[in-house]
Short mmCIF file of C-alpha atoms in Angstrom, two decimals:
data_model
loop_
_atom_site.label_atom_id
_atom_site.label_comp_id
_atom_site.label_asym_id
_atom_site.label_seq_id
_atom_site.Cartn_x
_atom_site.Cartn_y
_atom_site.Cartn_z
CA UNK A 1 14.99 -21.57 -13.20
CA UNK A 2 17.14 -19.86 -10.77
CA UNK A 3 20.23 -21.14 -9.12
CA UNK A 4 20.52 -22.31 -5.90
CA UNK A 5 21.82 -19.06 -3.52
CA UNK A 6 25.03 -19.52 -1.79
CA UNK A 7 25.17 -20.57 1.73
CA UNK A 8 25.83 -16.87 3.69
CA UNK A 9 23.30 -15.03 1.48
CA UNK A 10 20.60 -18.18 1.74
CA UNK A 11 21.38 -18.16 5.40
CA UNK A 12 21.25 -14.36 5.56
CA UNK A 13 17.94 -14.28 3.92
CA UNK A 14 16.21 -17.00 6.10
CA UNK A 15 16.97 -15.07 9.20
CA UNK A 16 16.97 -11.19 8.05
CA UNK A 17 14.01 -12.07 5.85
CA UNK A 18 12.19 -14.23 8.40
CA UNK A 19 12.77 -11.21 11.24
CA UNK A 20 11.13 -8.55 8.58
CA UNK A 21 7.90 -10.77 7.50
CA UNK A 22 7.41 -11.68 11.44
CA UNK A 23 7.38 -7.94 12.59
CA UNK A 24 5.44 -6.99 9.83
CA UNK A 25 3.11 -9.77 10.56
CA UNK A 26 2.50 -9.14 14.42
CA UNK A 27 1.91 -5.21 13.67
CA UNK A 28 -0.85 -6.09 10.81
CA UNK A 29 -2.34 -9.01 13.20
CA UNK A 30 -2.38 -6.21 15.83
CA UNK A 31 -4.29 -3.61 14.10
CA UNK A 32 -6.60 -6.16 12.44
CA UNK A 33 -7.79 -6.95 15.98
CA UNK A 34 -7.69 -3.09 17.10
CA UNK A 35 -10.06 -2.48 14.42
CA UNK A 36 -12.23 -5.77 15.44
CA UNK A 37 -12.87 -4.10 18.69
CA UNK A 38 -13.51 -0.30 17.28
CA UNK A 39 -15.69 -1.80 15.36
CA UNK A 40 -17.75 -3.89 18.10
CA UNK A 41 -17.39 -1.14 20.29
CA UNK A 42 -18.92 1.31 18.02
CA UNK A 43 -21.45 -0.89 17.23
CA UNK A 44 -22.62 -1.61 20.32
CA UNK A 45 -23.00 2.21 21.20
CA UNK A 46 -24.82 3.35 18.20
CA UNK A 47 -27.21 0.76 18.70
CA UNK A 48 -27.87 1.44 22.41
CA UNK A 49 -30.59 3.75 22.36
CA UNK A 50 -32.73 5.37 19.71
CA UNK A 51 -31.92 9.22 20.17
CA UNK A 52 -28.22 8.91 20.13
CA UNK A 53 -26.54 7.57 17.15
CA UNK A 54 -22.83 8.29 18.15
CA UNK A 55 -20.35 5.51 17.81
CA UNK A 56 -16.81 5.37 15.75
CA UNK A 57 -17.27 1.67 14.09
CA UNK A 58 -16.47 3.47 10.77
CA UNK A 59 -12.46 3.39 11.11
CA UNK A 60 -12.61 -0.31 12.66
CA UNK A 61 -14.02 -1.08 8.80
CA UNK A 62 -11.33 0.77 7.07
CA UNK A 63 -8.47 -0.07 8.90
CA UNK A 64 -9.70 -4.18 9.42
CA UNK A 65 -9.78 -4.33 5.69
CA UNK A 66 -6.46 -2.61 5.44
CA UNK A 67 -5.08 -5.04 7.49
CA UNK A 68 -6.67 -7.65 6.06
CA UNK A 69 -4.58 -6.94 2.48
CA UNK A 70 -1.56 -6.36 4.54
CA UNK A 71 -1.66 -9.95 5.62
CA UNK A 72 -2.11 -10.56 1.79
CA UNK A 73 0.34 -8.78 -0.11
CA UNK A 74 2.93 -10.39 3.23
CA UNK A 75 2.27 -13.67 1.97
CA UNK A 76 2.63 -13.08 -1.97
CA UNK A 77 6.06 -13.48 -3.72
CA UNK A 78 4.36 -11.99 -7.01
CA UNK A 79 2.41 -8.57 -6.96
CA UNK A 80 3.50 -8.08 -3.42
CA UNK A 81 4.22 -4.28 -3.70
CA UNK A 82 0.87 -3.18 -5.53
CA UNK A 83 -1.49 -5.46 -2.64
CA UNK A 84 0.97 -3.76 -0.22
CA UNK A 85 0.66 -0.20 -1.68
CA UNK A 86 -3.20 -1.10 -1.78
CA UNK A 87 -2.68 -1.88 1.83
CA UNK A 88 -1.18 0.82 2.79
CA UNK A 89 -3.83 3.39 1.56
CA UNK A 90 -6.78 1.76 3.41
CA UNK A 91 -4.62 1.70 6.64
CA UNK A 92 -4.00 6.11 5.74
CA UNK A 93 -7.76 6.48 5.61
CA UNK A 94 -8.68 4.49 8.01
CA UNK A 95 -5.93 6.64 10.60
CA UNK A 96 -7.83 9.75 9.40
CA UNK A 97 -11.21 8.63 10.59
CA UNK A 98 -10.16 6.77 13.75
CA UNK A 99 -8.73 10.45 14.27
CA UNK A 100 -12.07 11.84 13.71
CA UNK A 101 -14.58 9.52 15.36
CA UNK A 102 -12.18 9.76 18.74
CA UNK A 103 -12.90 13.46 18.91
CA UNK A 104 -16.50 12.95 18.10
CA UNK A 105 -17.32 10.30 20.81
CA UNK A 106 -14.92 12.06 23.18
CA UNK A 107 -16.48 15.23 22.88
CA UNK A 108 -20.08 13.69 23.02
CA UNK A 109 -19.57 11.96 25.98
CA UNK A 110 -18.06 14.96 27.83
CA UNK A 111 -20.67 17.65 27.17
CA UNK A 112 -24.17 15.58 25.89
CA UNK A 113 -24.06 12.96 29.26
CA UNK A 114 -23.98 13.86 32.56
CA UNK A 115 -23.18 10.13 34.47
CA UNK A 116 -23.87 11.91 37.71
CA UNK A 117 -27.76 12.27 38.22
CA UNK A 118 -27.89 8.45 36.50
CA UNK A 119 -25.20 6.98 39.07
CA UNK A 120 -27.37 8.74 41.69
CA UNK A 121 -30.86 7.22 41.07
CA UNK A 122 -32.65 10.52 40.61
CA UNK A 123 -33.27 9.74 36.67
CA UNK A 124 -36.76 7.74 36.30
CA UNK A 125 -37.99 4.97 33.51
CA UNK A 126 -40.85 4.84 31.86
CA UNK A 127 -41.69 1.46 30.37
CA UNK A 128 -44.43 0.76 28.04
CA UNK A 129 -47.59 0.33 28.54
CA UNK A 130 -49.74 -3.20 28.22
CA UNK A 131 -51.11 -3.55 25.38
CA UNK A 132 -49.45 -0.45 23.45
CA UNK A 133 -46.96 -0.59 20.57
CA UNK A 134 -43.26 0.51 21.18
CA UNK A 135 -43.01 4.34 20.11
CA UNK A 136 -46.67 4.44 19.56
CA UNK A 137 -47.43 5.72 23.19
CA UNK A 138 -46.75 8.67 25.25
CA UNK A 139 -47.94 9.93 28.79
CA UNK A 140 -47.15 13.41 30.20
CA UNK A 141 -45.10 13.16 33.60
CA UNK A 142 -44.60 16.24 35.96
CA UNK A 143 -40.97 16.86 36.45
CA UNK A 144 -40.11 18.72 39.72
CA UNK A 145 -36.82 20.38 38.96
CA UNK A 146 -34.84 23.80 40.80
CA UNK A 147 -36.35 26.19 38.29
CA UNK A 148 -40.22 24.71 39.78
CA UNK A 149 -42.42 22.10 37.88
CA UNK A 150 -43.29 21.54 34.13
CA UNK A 151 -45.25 18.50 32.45
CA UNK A 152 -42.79 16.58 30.07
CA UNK A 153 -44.16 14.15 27.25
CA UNK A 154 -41.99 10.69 27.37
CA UNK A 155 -42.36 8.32 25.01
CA UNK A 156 -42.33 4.00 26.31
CA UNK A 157 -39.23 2.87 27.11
CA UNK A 158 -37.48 5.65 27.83
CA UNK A 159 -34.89 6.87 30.78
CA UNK A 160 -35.65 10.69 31.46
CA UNK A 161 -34.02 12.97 34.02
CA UNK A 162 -36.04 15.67 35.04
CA UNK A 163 -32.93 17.53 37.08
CA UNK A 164 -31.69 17.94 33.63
CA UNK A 165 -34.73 18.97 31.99
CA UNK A 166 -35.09 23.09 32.08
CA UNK A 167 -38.29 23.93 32.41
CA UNK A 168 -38.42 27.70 32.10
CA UNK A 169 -36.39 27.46 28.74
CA UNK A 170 -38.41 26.39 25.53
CA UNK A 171 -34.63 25.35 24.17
CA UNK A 172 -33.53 22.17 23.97
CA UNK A 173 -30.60 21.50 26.77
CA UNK A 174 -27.33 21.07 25.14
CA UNK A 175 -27.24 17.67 27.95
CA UNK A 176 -29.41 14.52 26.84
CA UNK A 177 -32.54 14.20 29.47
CA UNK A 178 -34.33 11.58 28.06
CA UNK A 179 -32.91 8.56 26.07
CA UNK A 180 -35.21 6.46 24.32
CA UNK A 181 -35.53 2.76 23.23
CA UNK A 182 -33.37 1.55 26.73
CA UNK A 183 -34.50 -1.03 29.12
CA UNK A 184 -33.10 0.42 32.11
CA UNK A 185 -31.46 3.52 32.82
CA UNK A 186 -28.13 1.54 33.76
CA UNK A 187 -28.08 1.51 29.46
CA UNK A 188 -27.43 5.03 29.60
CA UNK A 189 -24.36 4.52 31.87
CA UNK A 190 -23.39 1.62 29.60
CA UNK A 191 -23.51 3.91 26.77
CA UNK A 192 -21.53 6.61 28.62
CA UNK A 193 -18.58 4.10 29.07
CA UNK A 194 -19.08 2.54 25.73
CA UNK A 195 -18.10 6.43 24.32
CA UNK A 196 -15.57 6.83 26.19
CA UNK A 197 -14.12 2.98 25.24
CA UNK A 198 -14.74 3.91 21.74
CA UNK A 199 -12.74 6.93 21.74
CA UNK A 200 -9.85 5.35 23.06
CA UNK A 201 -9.65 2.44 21.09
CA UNK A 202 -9.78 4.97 18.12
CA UNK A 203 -6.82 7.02 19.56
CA UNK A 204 -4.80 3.21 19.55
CA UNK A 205 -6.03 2.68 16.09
CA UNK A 206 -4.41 6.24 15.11
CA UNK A 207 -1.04 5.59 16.55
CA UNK A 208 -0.82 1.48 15.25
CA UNK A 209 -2.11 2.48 11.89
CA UNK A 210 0.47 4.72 11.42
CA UNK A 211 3.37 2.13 13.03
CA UNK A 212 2.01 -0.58 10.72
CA UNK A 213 1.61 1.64 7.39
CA UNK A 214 5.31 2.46 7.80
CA UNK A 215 6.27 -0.86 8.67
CA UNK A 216 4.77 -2.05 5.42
CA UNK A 217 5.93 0.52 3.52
CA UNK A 218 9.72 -0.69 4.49
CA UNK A 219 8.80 -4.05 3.69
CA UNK A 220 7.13 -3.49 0.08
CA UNK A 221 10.79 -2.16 -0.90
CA UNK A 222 12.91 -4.77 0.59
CA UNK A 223 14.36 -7.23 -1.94
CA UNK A 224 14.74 -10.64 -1.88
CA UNK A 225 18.64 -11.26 -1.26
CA UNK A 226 17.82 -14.55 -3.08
CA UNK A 227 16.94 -12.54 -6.21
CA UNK A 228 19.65 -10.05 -5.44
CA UNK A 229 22.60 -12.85 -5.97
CA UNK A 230 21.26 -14.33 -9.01
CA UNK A 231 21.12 -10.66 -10.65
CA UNK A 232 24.55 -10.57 -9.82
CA UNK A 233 25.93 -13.69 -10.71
CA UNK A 234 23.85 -13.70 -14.58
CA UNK A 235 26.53 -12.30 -16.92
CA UNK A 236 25.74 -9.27 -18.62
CA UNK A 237 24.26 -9.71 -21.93
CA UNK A 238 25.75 -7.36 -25.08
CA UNK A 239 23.93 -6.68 -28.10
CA UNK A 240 25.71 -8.82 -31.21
CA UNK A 241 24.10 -7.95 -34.67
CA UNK A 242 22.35 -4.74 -34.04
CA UNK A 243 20.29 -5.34 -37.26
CA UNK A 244 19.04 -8.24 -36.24
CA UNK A 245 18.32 -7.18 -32.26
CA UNK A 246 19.61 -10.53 -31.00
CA UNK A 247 20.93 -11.11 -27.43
CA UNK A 248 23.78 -13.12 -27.02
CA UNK A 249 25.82 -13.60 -23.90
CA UNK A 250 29.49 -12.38 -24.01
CA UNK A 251 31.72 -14.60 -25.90
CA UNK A 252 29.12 -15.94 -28.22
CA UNK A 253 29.48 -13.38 -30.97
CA UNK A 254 31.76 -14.79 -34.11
CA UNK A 255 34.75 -12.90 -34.63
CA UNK A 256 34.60 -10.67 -37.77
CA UNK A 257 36.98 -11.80 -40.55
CA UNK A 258 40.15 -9.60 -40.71
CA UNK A 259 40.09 -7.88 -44.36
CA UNK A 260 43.82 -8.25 -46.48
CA UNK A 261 46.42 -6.11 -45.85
CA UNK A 262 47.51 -4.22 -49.04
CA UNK A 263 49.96 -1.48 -49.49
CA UNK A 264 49.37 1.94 -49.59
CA UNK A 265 51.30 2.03 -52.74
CA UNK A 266 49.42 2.06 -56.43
CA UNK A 267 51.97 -0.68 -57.99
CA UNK A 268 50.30 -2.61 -60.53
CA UNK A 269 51.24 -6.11 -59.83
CA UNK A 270 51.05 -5.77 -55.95
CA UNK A 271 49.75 -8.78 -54.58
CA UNK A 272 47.85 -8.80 -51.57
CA UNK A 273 48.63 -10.35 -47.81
CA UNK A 274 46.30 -12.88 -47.85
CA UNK A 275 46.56 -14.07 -51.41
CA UNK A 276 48.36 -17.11 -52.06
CA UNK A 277 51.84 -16.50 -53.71
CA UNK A 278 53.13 -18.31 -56.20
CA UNK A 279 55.77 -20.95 -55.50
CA UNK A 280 58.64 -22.33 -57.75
CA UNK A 281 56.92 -25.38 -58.44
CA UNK A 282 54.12 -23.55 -60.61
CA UNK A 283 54.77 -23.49 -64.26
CA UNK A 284 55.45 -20.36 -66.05
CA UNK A 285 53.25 -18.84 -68.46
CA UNK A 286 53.81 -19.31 -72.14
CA UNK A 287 54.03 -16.10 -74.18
CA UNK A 288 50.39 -17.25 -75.86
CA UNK A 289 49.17 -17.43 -72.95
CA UNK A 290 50.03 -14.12 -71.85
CA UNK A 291 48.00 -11.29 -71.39
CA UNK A 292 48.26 -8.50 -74.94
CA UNK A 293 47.05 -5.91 -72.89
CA UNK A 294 48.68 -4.39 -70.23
CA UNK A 295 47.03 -4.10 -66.71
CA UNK A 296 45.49 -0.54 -65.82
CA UNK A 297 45.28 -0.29 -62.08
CA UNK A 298 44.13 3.19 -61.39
CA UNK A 299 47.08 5.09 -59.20
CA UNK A 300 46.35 7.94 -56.62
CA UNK A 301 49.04 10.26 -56.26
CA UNK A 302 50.32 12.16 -53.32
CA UNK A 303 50.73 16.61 -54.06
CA UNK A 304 53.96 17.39 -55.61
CA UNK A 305 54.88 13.40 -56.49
CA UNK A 306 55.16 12.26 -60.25
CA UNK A 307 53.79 9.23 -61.90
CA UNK A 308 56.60 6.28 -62.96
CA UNK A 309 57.98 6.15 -66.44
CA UNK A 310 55.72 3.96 -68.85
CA UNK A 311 56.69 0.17 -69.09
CA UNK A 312 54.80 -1.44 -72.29
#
């Protein structure tokens, strides 16, 4: 159980701490709802007509789920840095295809719609027929264009313009002149705008996905200051008996008994310091009792030095 943090550093992580998880916070909430709308957007032009299937709703799934574990791995105390690193690599992806699907629905819109003949009325709708299936029926309509007249096949439900349609050419017109599965040609114009809303909502997913990936990344590394003052206040631990691999804190370790002090000199009867001497009181040893033999001690002798006379 840790101990309680001192009052600067518990006050200095409440408000330096709070500040970090708030900004954090309000840059993940922000790009959670970013993607929410790239991803309604996009939706909501794929699905607009039949024939065109453009629409960026990809990156709103990439970078909404990125978010969502960023809002995660905020909250945690434990695993915090792997749900944020997790995080963070959904949030890189989903930049990169927010990146891509803005040039694609940009680009689209630019060259592959013309808004003008639609805003103008001269585009005409073909509904279906009574009593006919949806994409099961077709008529043949004259278009009267600049380059002179030409029948064109339209399918039910379908907005076609014939001052885009080029009736001397048998290529297909790099600009859409039909769009099919509409109820109204005011779709196409929806459609249009719903490109060009996608594409910019992409762009703004680009720029706060890379804002909130490194915000997060500067949060995964910051350190609790709570933490931080209990590391410094545990005393460091030593290793005691290294045979034994036990951890002791310092001070615990018994001190090691000092050995005797004995002279460097080889006398025979020298006593050591920590041997009890003999006192007056003691009795003296009787000759019986006497050792016969005499003691050998074995003597070391320095170069050039000679050994004492023989006692018996």
């Amino acid at each position: 159980m840790q101990p309680p943090v001192p009052g600067p550093l518990a006050l200095l992580d409440n408000t330096e701490g709070f500040a970090r998880r708030k900004t954090s916070l309000w840059f993940v909430g922000s790009l959670l709802v970013a993607s929410i709308c790239i991803l309604t957007i996009g939706l909501a032009a794929t699905t607009r007509t039949e024939n065109v299937t453009v629409g960026g709703y990809y990156p709103g799934v990439i970078l909404g789920f990125g978010a969502f574990l960023g809002i995660i791995g905020i909250n945690l105390v434990e695993n915090r840095r792997q749900m944020l690193v997790a995080a963070i690599v959904f949030i890189s992806f989903g930049v990169v295809a927010a990146f891509c699907c803005a040039i694609v629905d940009g680009v689209f819109a630019a060259r592959h719609i013309e808004p003008r003949p639609l805003a103008a009325g001269r585009c005409q709708f073909f509904s279906s027929e009574v009593g006919y299936v949806h994409d099961a029926y077709q008529t043949e309509v004259t278009c009267h264009s600049f380059n002179g007249q030409c029948p064109l096949k339209v399918k039910s439900s379908t907005c076609y313009c014939c001052d885009l349609y080029n009736c001397q050419s048998a290529e297909s017109s790099p600009t859409y002149y039909e769009f099919v599965g509409v109820s109204s040609c005011q779709d196409v114009l929806h459609l249009y705008r719903l490109l060009w809303a996608s594409a910019v909502l992409n762009v703004l997913g680009v720029f706060l996905g890379i804002l909130t990936a490194a915000v997060l990344g500067a949060f995964k590394d910051m350190v609790p200051l709570s933490q931080l003052a209990y590391g410094l206040s545990a005393a460091p631990q030593i290793l005691c008996n290294p045979a034994q691999q036990v951890l002791a804190y310092t001070g615990f370790c018994p001190p090691s008994a000092p050995l005797p002090t004995c002279s460097s000199y080889p006398l025979p009867l020298q006593r050591c310091g920590h041997l009890p001497a003999s006192t007056p009181r003691d009795p003296p040893l009787s000759e019986d009792l006497q050792p016969t033999t005499p003691l050998s001690v074995p003597a070391h002798f320095l170069p050039g030095e000679k050994p004492p006379p023989y006692t018996p």
